[in-house]
Amino acid sequence: MTEDAAHRGSGAISRRGLGRGAMALGGALALASVPFAATAAGTSSGAGAGGGPGGPHRPTLRRGTPARAGLLAPHLDRLVTDAEAFLQPSPRHPWYAGAVLLAGRGGTVALHRAIGKALRYSAYDETTDTAVELPEDQQIPMREDTVFDLASVSKLFTSILAVQQIERGTLELEATVASYLPEFAGAGKQDITVRQLLTHTSGFRSWIPLFKEPTQEGRLRLLWNEVPLNAPGTRYLYSDLNLISLQLVLEKITGRALDVLLHDEITAPLGMHRTRFNPPAEWKPRIAATEDARLPWSGLDRGLVWGEVHDENAYGFGGVAGHAGVFSCAWDLAVLARTLLNGGSYGRARILAPASVELMFTDFNTDFPGDEHGLGFELYQHWYMGAMATPRTAGHTGFTGTSMVLDPTTDSFLIVLGNSVHPVRSWRSGSAPRAAAADNMARAVPVRPARGRTAWFSGMTNATAATLTLPPLGPGAGRLRCSLWWDTEPGADAVLLEASADGGATWQPVPFVATGPDGTARTHPAGTASGWSGRVWHAVEADLSPWREAPVSLRWRSATDRLYVGRGVYADGLRVEDASGRRLFDESRPSDAARVQATGWAPSGD
């Protein structure tokens, strides 16, 4: 089962309506510059322009304090505390036996922590839905350098290898897969393109049991004969078959096996020495165990899977597959994250050009809102990215309990590696530990007040209506002015400006205009804002003339649903003027500030 299928089967459907697209011009892509490359270079010592062999260094990773990374330590501490809670029943069984957490910003890794056990159970008892726990002296604690079966996070490596070939001109993004693999054209697949494989819009169903065929020829025959569920490009449907097909293309055009490509083109240049397919036997004590794999919940009777790939199809391919099979540790994945945030280079090594990296952070699925996708990387997915999610936040999850998230907006990255199918896949559901870790990581990135020492902050709590109410103002109110910063789950959570002329018994929306730092003004006629605002302060003005003849109360209301949250809402510099510009209320005056009623909002001096 794929991670995406498990998520969607849980009913936790993320709701987003925003996205960024690549513009197709005569089959070529018009690409913007890579803003995060320059940002990354400016956030770490030793950074500079360039980055090719023999050129200046790009930021490389070093351990450091949260302050050095520009992060708030209490929220990183909370990240660990929240992660540890999932070692206990959540709600019935632990979500994972253990995990490794890594978080950083710029070139600084500010958090690297291991919790729980890499090996805890010897088997699963399906009759009692309990685990057979190993004696304490045979259990293995999780370590910072524990290696994990990444499951579908492996897709990112295959995608990077494909983008490398696109950059070199040996692979065409809009070419049909059949132009490289003629046998692929069977069963109506002749029009599927390389781009559709990378963005899961090929029409393939999510999964078929290729492992049941004992030979490579038989597995390929199943793929060649597979009939797409949908016409290419008409629907988003996450499928392992896309990356398995892409593996075959890469091996055909390069003449090298995928494991050789991984080593030669990514892990060796970047020094990722704990990342590979099919880890050797001597690695086993340092590898996190996965599932007691037996029928009927697994496709194969293998017993405790430990040190070899968990995914059945990858196992059928000998452990080397485009969709699963890569093993790695948190530090190596952080190196990869830093490389991409650097625009494709790490130290003096470069594996991609900045414009190629941009392909991974650009939404190609603008026709499928909610399923934003770069080449290989998922974008803007609150269900596991939590409050780190932005239209350019990229990442992926793996069914074994793994994930990585890269936010170029804040130059930050988060790795969560858990062995959540140990002892059995049915013990966990959803993605709560990942979203909780991402929420805490996002909160650790400070938002500085627009003016003064503090601003009002709505918090980041689910299923909450927080209100920030100004004191009642007498007749004559003409205009509200303030600064507003918001980032909420699009279409689900919002901030609303409201007015009451009857002492708070009823409230009406107040239209407002928000002007960003670039001078762009946007009208909010319904008095509400939702989604992505660029994580920058906006100057807000609202016309209060409809309430000029009577006393009026004003409030900002932040409303969240029960699923996911964004980074929240901040308000600062609140003031109300009459028609002549005289200030009827000014938050900078202590006497006025003392009269603000805050329910759920609190002063924040991030």
PDB file of C-alpha atoms in Angstrom, residues 1-10 151-152 155 206-209 211 238-240 291 297-299 310-314 323-324 397-401 421 425-426 428-430:
ATOM      1  CA  MET A   1       0.000   0.000   0.000  1.00  0.00           C
ATOM      2  CA  THR A   2       1.237   3.497  -0.784  1.00  0.00           C
ATOM      3  CA  GLU A   3       1.393   6.217   1.860  1.00  0.00           C
ATOM      4  CA  ASP A   4      -0.867   8.444  -0.210  1.00  0.00           C
ATOM      5  CA  ALA A   5      -3.509   5.733  -0.481  1.00  0.00           C
ATOM      6  CA  ALA A   6      -3.395   5.161   3.262  1.00  0.00           C
ATOM      7  CA  HIS A   7      -3.806   8.874   3.917  1.00  0.00           C
ATOM      8  CA  ARG A   8      -6.671   9.308   1.518  1.00  0.00           C
ATOM      9  CA  GLY A   9      -8.361   6.213   2.841  1.00  0.00           C
ATOM     10  CA  SER A  10      -8.377   7.759   6.315  1.00  0.00           C
ATOM     11  CA  ALA A 151       9.610   3.483   1.505  1.00  0.00           C
ATOM     12  CA  SER A 152       8.086   6.089  -0.854  1.00  0.00           C
ATOM     13  CA  LYS A 155      10.650   8.337  -5.105  1.00  0.00           C
ATOM     14  CA  SER A 206      -2.081   3.279  -7.425  1.00  0.00           C
ATOM     15  CA  TRP A 207      -0.648  -0.225  -7.202  1.00  0.00           C
ATOM     16  CA  ILE A 208      -0.683  -3.739  -8.622  1.00  0.00           C
ATOM     17  CA  PRO A 209       0.949  -6.864  -7.078  1.00  0.00           C
ATOM     18  CA  PHE A 211       5.726  -9.239  -6.731  1.00  0.00           C
ATOM     19  CA  TYR A 238      -0.755   8.751  -6.856  1.00  0.00           C
ATOM     20  CA  SER A 239       0.788   5.557  -8.200  1.00  0.00           C
ATOM     21  CA  ASP A 240       3.888   3.505  -7.528  1.00  0.00           C
ATOM     22  CA  GLU A 291       6.843  -5.259  10.031  1.00  0.00           C
ATOM     23  CA  TRP A 297      -2.115  -7.976   5.959  1.00  0.00           C
ATOM     24  CA  SER A 298       1.095  -8.360   3.957  1.00  0.00           C
ATOM     25  CA  GLY A 299       1.348  -9.713   0.462  1.00  0.00           C
ATOM     26  CA  HIS A 310       9.540  -3.752   3.430  1.00  0.00           C
ATOM     27  CA  ASP A 311       7.605  -2.920   0.245  1.00  0.00           C
ATOM     28  CA  GLU A 312       6.502  -6.120  -1.497  1.00  0.00           C
ATOM     29  CA  ASN A 313       6.984  -4.886  -5.051  1.00  0.00           C
ATOM     30  CA  ALA A 314      10.423  -3.471  -4.283  1.00  0.00           C
ATOM     31  CA  HIS A 323       9.190   3.769  -5.960  1.00  0.00           C
ATOM     32  CA  ALA A 324      10.722   2.239  -2.791  1.00  0.00           C
ATOM     33  CA  THR A 397       6.267  10.639   3.027  1.00  0.00           C
ATOM     34  CA  GLY A 398       6.959   6.928   3.202  1.00  0.00           C
ATOM     35  CA  PHE A 399       4.589   4.169   4.313  1.00  0.00           C
ATOM     36  CA  THR A 400       7.060   2.890   6.914  1.00  0.00           C
ATOM     37  CA  GLY A 401       6.686   6.173   8.836  1.00  0.00           C
ATOM     38  CA  VAL A 421       4.827  -0.396  10.795  1.00  0.00           C
ATOM     39  CA  ARG A 425       0.948  -1.604   9.624  1.00  0.00           C
ATOM     40  CA  SER A 426      -2.537  -1.530  11.159  1.00  0.00           C
ATOM     41  CA  ARG A 428      -0.958   3.461  12.962  1.00  0.00           C
ATOM     42  CA  SER A 429      -3.287   5.649  10.921  1.00  0.00           C
ATOM     43  CA  GLY A 430      -3.142   9.163   9.598  1.00  0.00           C
TER      44      GLY A 430
END
